Coordinates of C-alpha atoms and ligand atoms in Angstrom, one line a residue:
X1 CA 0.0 0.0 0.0
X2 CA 1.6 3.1 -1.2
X3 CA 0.5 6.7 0.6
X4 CA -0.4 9.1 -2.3
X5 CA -0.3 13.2 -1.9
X6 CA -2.3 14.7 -4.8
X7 CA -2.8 18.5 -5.7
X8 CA -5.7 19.6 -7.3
X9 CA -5.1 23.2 -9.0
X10 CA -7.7 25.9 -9.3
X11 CA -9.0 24.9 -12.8
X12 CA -9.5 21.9 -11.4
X13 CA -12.1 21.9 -9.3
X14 CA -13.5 24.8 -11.3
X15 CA -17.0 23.6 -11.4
X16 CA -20.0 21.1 -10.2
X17 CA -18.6 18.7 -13.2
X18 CA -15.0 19.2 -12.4
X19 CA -15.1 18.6 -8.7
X20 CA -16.5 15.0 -9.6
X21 CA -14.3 14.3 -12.4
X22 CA -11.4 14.6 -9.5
X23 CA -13.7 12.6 -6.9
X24 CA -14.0 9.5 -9.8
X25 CA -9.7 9.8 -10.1
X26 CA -8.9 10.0 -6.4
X27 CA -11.3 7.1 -5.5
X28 CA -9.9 5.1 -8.5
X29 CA -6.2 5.3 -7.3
X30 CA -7.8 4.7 -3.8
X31 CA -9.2 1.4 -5.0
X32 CA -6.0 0.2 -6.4
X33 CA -5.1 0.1 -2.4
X34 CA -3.6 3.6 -1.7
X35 CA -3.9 6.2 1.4
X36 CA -4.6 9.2 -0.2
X37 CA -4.1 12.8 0.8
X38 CA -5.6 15.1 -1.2
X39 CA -4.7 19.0 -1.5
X40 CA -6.6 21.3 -3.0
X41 CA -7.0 25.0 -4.0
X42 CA -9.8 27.3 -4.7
X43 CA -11.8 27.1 -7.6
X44 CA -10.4 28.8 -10.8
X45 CA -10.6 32.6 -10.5
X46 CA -12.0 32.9 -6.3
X47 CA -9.0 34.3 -4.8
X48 CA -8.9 37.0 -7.1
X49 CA -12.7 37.4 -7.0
X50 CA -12.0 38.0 -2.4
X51 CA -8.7 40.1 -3.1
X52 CA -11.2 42.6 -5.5
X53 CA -13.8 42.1 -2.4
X54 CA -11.1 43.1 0.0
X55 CA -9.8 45.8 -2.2
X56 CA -13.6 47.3 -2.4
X57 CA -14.0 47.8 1.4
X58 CA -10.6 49.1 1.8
X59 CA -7.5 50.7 -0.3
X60 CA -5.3 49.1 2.2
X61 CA -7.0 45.8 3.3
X62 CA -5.2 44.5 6.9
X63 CA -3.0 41.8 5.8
X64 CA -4.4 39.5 8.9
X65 CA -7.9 40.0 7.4
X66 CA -7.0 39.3 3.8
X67 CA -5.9 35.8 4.7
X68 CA -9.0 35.6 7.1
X69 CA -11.3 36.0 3.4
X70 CA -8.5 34.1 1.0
X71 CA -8.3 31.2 3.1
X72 CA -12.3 30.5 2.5
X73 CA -11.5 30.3 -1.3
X74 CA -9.5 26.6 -0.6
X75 CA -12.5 25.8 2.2
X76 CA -14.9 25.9 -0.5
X77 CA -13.1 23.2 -2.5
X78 CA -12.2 21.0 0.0
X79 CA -15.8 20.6 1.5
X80 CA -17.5 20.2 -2.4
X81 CA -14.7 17.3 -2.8
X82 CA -15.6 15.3 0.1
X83 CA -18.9 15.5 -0.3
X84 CA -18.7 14.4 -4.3
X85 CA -16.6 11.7 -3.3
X86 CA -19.2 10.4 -0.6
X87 CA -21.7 10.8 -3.6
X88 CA -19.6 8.2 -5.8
X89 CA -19.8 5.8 -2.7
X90 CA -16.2 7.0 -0.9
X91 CA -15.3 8.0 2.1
X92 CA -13.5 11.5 2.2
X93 CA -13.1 14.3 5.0
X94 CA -12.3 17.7 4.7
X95 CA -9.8 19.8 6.7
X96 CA -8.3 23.2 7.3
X97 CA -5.1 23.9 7.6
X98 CA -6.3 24.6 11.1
X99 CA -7.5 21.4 11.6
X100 CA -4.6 19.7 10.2
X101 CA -1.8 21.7 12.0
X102 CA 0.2 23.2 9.1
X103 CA 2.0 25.8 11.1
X104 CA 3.6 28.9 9.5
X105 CA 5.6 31.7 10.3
X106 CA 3.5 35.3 10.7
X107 CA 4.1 36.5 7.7
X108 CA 0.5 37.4 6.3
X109 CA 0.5 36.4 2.3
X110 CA 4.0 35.3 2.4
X111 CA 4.4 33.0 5.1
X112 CA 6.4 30.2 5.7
X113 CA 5.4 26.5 6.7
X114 CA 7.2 26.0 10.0
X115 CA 5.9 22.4 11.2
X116 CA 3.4 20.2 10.6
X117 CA 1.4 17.6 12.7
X118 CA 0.3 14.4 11.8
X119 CA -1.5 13.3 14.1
X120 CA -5.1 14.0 12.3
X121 CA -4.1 13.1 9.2
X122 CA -2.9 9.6 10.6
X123 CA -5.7 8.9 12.3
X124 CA -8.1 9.4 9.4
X125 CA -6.3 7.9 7.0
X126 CA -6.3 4.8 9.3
X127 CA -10.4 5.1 9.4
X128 CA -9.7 4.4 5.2
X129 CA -10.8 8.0 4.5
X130 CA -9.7 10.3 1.9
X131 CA -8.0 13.1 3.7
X132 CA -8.6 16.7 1.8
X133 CA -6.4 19.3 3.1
X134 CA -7.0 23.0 2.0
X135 CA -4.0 24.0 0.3
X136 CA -2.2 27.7 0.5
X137 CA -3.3 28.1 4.1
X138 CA -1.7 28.0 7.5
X139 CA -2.1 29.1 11.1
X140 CA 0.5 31.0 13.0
X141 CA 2.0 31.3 16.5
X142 CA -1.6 32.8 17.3
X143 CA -3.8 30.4 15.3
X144 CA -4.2 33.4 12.9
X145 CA -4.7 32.1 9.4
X146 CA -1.8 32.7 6.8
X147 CA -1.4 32.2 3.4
X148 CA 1.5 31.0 1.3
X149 CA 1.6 33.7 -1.3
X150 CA 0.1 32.9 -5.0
X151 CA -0.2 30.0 -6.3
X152 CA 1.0 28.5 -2.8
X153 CA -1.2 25.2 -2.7
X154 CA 1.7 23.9 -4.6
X155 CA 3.8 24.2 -1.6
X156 CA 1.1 22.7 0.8
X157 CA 1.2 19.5 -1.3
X158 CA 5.0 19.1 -1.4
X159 CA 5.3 20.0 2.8
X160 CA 2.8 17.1 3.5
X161 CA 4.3 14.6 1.0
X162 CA 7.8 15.2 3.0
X163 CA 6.4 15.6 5.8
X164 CA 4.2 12.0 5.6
X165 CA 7.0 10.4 3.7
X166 CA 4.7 9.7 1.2
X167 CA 5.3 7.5 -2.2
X168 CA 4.2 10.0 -4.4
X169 CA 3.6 13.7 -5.0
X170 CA 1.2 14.2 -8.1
X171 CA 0.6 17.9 -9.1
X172 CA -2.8 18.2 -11.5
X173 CA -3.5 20.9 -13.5
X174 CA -4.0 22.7 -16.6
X175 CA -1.4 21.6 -18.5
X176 CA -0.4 18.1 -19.3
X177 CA 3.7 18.9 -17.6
X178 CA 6.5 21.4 -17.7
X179 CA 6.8 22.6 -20.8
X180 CA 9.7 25.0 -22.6
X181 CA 7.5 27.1 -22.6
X182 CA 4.4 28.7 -21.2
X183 CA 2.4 26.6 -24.1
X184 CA 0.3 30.0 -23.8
X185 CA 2.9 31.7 -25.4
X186 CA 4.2 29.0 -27.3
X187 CA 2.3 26.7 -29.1
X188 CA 4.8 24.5 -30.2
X189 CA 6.0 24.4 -26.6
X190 CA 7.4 20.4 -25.8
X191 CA 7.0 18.8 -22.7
X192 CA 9.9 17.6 -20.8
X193 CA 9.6 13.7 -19.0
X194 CA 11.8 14.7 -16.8
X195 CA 13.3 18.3 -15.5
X196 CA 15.9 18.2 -12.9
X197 CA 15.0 20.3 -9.0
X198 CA 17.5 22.9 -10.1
X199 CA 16.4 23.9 -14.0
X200 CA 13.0 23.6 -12.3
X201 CA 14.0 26.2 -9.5
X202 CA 15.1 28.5 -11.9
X203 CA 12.1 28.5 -14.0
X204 CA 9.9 29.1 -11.4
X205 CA 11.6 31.6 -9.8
X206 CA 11.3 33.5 -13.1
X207 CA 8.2 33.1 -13.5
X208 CA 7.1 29.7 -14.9
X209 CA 4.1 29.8 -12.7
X210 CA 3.1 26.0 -13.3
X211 CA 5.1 25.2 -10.0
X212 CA 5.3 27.2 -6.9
X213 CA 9.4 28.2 -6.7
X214 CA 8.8 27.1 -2.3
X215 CA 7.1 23.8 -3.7
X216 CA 10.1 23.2 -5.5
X217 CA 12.9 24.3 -2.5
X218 CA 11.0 22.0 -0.6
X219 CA 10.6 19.1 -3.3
X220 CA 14.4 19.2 -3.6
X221 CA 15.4 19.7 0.3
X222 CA 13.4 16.5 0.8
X223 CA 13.8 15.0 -2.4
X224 CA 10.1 14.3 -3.3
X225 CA 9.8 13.4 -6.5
X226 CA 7.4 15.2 -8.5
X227 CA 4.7 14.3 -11.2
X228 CA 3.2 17.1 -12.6
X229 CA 0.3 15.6 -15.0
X230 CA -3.6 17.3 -16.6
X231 CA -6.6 15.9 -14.6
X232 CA -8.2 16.8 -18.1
X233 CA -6.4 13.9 -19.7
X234 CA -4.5 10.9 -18.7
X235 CA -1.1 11.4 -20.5
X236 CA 2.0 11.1 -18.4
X237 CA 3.4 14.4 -17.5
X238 CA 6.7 15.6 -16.1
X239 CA 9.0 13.9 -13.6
X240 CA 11.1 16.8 -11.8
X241 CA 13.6 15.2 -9.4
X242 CA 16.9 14.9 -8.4
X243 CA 20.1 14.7 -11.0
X244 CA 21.7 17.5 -13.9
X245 CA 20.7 18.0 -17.3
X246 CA 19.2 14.5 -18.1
X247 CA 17.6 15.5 -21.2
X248 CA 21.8 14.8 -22.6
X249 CA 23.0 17.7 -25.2
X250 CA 20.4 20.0 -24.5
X251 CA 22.4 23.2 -23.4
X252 CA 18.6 25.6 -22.9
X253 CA 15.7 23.3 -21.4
X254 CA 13.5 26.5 -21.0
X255 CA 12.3 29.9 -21.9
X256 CA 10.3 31.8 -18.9
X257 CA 8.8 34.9 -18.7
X258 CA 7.5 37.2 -15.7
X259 CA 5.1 39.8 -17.0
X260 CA 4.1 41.0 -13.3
X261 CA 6.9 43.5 -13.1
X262 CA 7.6 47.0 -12.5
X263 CA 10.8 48.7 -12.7
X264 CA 11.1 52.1 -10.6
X265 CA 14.6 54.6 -11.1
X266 CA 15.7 56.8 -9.1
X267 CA 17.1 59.9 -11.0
X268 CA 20.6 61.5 -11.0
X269 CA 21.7 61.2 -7.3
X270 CA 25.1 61.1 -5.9
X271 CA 27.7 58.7 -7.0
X272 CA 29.0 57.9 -3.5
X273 CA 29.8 55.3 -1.1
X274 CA 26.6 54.0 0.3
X275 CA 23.9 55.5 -0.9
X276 CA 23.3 52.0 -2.7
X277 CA 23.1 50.2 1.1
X278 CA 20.6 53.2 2.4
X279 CA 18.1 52.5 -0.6
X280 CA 17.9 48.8 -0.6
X281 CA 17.9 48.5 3.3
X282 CA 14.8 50.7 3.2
X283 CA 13.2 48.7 0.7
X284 CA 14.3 45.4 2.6
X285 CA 12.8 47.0 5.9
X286 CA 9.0 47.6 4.0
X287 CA 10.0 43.5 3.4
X288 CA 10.1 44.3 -0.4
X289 CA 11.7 42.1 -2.7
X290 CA 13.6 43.8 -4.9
X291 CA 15.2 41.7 -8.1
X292 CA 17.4 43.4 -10.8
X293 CA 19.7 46.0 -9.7
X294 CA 21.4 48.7 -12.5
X295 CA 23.0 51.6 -11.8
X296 CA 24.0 53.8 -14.8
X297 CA 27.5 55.1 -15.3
X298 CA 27.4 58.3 -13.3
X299 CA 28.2 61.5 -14.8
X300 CA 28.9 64.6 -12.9
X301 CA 29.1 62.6 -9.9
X302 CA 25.6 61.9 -10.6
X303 CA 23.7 58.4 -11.5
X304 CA 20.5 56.8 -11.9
X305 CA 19.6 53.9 -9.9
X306 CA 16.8 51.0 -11.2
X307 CA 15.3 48.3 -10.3
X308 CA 12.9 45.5 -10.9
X309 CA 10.1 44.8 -8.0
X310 CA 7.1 41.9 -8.4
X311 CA 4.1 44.3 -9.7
X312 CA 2.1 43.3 -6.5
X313 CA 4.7 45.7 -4.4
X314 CA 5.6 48.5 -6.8
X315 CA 3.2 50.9 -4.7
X316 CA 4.9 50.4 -1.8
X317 CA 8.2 50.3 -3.8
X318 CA 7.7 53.6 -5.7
X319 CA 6.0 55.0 -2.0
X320 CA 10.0 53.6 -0.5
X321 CA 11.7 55.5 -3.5
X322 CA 9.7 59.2 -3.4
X323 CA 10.2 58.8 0.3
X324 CA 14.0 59.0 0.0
X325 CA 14.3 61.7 -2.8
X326 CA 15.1 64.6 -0.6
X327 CA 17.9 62.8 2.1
X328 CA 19.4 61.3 -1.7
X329 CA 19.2 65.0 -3.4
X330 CA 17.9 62.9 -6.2
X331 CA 15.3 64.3 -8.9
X332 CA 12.9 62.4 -9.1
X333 CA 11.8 59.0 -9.0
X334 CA 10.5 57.2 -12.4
X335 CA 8.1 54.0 -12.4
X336 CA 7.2 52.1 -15.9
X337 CA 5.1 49.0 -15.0
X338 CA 5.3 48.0 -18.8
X339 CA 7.8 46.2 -18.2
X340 CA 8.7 42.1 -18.6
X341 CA 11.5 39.6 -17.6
X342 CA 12.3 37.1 -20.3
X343 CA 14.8 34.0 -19.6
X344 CA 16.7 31.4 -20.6
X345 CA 17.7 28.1 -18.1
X346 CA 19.6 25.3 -18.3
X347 CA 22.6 23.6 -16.2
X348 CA 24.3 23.4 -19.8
X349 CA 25.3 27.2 -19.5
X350 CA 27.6 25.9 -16.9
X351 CA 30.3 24.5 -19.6
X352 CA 29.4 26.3 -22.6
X353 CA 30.3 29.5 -24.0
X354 CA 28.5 32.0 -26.1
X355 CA 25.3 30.9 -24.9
X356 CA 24.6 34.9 -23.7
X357 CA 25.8 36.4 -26.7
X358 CA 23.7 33.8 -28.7
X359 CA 20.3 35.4 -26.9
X360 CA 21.4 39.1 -27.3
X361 CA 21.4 38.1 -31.1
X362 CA 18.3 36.9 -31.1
X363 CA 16.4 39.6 -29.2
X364 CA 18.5 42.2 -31.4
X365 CA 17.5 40.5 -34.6
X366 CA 13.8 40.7 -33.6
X367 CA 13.9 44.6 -32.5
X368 CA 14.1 43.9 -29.0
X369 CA 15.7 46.3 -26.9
X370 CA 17.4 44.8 -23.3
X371 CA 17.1 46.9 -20.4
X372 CA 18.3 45.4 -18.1
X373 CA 20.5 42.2 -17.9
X374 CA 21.3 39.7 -14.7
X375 CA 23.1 36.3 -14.9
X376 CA 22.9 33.0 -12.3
X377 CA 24.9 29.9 -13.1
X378 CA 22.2 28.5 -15.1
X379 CA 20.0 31.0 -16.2
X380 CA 20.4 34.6 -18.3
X381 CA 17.5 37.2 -17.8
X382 CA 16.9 40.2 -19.5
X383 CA 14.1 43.3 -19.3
X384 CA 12.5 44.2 -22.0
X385 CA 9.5 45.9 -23.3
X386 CA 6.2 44.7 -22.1
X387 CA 4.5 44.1 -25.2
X388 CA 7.4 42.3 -26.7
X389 CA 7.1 39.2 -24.3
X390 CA 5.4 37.2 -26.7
X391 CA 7.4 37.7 -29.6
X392 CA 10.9 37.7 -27.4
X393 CA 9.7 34.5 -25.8
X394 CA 8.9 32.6 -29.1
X395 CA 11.7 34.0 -30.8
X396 CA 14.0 32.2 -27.9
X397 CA 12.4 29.2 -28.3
X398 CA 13.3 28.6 -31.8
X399 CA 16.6 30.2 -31.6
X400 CA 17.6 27.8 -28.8
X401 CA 15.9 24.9 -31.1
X402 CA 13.7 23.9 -28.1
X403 CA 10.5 22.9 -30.1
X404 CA 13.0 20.5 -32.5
Ligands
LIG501 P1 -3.0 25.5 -11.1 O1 -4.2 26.3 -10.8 O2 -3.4 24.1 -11.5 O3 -2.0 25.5 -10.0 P2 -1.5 27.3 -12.6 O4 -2.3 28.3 -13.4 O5 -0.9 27.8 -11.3 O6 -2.4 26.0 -12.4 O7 -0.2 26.7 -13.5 C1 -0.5 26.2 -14.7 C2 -0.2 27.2 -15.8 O8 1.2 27.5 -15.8 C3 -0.4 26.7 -17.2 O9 -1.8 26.9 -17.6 C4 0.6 27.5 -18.1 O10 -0.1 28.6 -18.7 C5 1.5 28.1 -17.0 N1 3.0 27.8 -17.4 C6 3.9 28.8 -17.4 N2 5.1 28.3 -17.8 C7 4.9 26.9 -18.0 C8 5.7 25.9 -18.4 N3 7.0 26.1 -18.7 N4 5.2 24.6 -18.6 C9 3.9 24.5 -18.3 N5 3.0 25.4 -17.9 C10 3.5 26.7 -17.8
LIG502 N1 -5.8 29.8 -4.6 C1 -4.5 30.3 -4.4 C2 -4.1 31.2 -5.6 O1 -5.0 31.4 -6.5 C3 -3.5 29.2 -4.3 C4 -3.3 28.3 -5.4 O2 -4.0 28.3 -6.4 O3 -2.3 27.5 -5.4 O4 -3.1 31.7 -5.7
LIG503 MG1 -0.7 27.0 -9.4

């Protein structure tokens, strides 16, 4: 008997018919003689549909309160699931994080899973019941609800496979794997059989939204394997685990793009020692992440400092920035949210040249002007025009022959 962790995306469990399509496949596996735990997230478009609620009562919502309303979006799912898979016959029961005892750092909307107890779990598995957990939630110190930050039931999943030691971790959703590509983008997108932790690190944390970038950290840290497969169809999907580059020759496995970016500049302030440390620690003190860094060659003593911030924070960001302009003597502070991230990853960088110069070429043949430019061992990212992300992204793809 093998212990099972599947997650249930929001398209998912969308609807009435959907909710029993994943009933019919959780009880099947169950059959087959499994312990299932079953994580899921809200139904398709819910959390956004609480965050507008939020945002209409208040410009500034409490962060304690938004995950108070966001953390009924995963309840809904996990109560429709159990009682669709009683309806086919099963037994299932629903729980909260709450319930469960995922535990999580304070961090409203960004926190971290800290522990979790088994105890519940255990027990109801033993009773031969489905257990549903409510992905993307957590309670603090307090028993305040948390949330993991978007996209976060991902992460729920992967903690309570480690944490249970479970056989197998089974992501469903939309799309039938990883791809090269955001298949949105990219039609002729391939999927990969099998990505390794750290190519699949890197294209989540720049954007490939398919996995949550903590899901992964904590896939690899525990070394989960993962499945990511469609619960629209039954094709195999994508094994991401352990190991470099398995897919042998191929030097780019992926092209990722982050559209949710804003880039702010702070203009013509004074090319000195430490100015650099005052602006970032303030940004780092309003617990804003900031990403790519340039500062322009100063002239006069004078330079311009930009950077890239996740869209979500750029009116804090910008509110960071004007807030500094008179103690900097800067003149003014410039924000352009049109703005996009576009990348290439893969652990073959590591031993071959020209790969960079290769996807300058490319973006320069199609028209596209760089911005900005960052580099990791295994990845190169570059800013570019907002409206250009479709066009830089497939041009990539074919340049870096990923859809041969
Ligand atoms: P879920 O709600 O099931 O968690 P998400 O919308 O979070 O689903 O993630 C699936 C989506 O990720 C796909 O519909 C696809 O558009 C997007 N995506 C981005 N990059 C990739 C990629 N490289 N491979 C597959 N899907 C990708
Ligand atoms: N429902 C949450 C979101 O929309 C979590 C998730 O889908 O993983 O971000
Ligand atoms: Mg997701």
């Amino acid at each position: 008997m093998a212990l099972i962790v599947q997650k249930y995306g929001g398209t998912s469990v969308a609807d009435a018919t959907r909710v029993r399509d994943v009933a019919e496949r959780v009880l099947y596996t169950q059959q087959k003689g499994n312990q299932m735990v079953i994580v899921v997230s809200a139904p398709a478009g819910k959390t956004d549909e609480l965050l507008a609620l939020a945002r209409g009562v208040a410009k500034h919502p409490n962060p304690r309160e938004v995950d108070m309303l966001l953390a009924t979006g995963e309840q809904i799912s996990i109560a429709l699931l159990a009682m669709a898979i009683a309806d086919l016959g099963g037994k299932a029961i629903s729980l909260t994080a709450a319930q469960v005892g995922i535990k999580t750092d304070g961090t409203h909307q960004k926190a971290k899973i800290t522990e979790i107890s088994l105890k519940r779990i255990k027990e109801e598995l033993e009773k031969g019941q489905v257990v549903i957990v409510a992905g993307f939630q957590g309670i603090d110190e307090k028993h305040d609800y948390t949330t993991l930050g978007r996209g976060g039931s991902d992460t729920s999943a992967v903690a309570l496979a480690a944490a249970l030691n479970a056989d197998m971790c089974e992501i469903y959703t939309d799309v039938d794997g990883v791809y090269t590509a955001d298949p949105r983008l990219v039609p002729n997108a391939k999927k990969h059989d099998e990505i390794s932790y750290d190519e699949m690190l890197e294209m989540a944390s720049l954007g490939a939204k398919v996995l949550h970038l903590r899901a992964v950290e904590l896939a690899k840290k525990y070394n989960v394997p993962l499945h990511v497969r469609s619960s629209f169809n039954e094709n195999p999907g994508t094994v991401v685990k352990g190991g470099e580059n398995m897919e042998q020759g191929r030097i780019v496995v992926g092209v990722a793009h982050n559209s949710k970016i804003s880039k702010l500049t702070i203009a013509r302030i004074a090319d000195k020692p430490g100015v650099a440390a005052m602006i970032f620690s303030k940004l780092a003190a309003a617990d804003i992440n900031v990403d790519m860094i340039v500062q322009s060659a100063g002239k006069d003593g004078l330079a311009d400092i930009s950077f890239t911030v996740s869209k979500d924070d750029a009116d804090r960001a910008e509110e960071v920035a004007r807030s500094m302009v008179e103690v900097l003597s800067a003149e003014s502070v410039e924000r352009d949210d049109n703005q996009a991230k576009v990348s290439i990853v893969g652990t073959g960088m590591l031993t071959n040249p020209g790969v960079a110069a290769a996807m300058f070429e490319t973006l320069a043949q199609n028209n596209i002007n760089i911005e900005m430019i960052s580099t990791s061992d295994i990845s190169i990212s570059t800013v570019i025009p907002g409206e250009l992300v479709e066009k830089a992204v497939q041009a990539l793809h074919s340049a870096f022959e990923l859809d041969k």
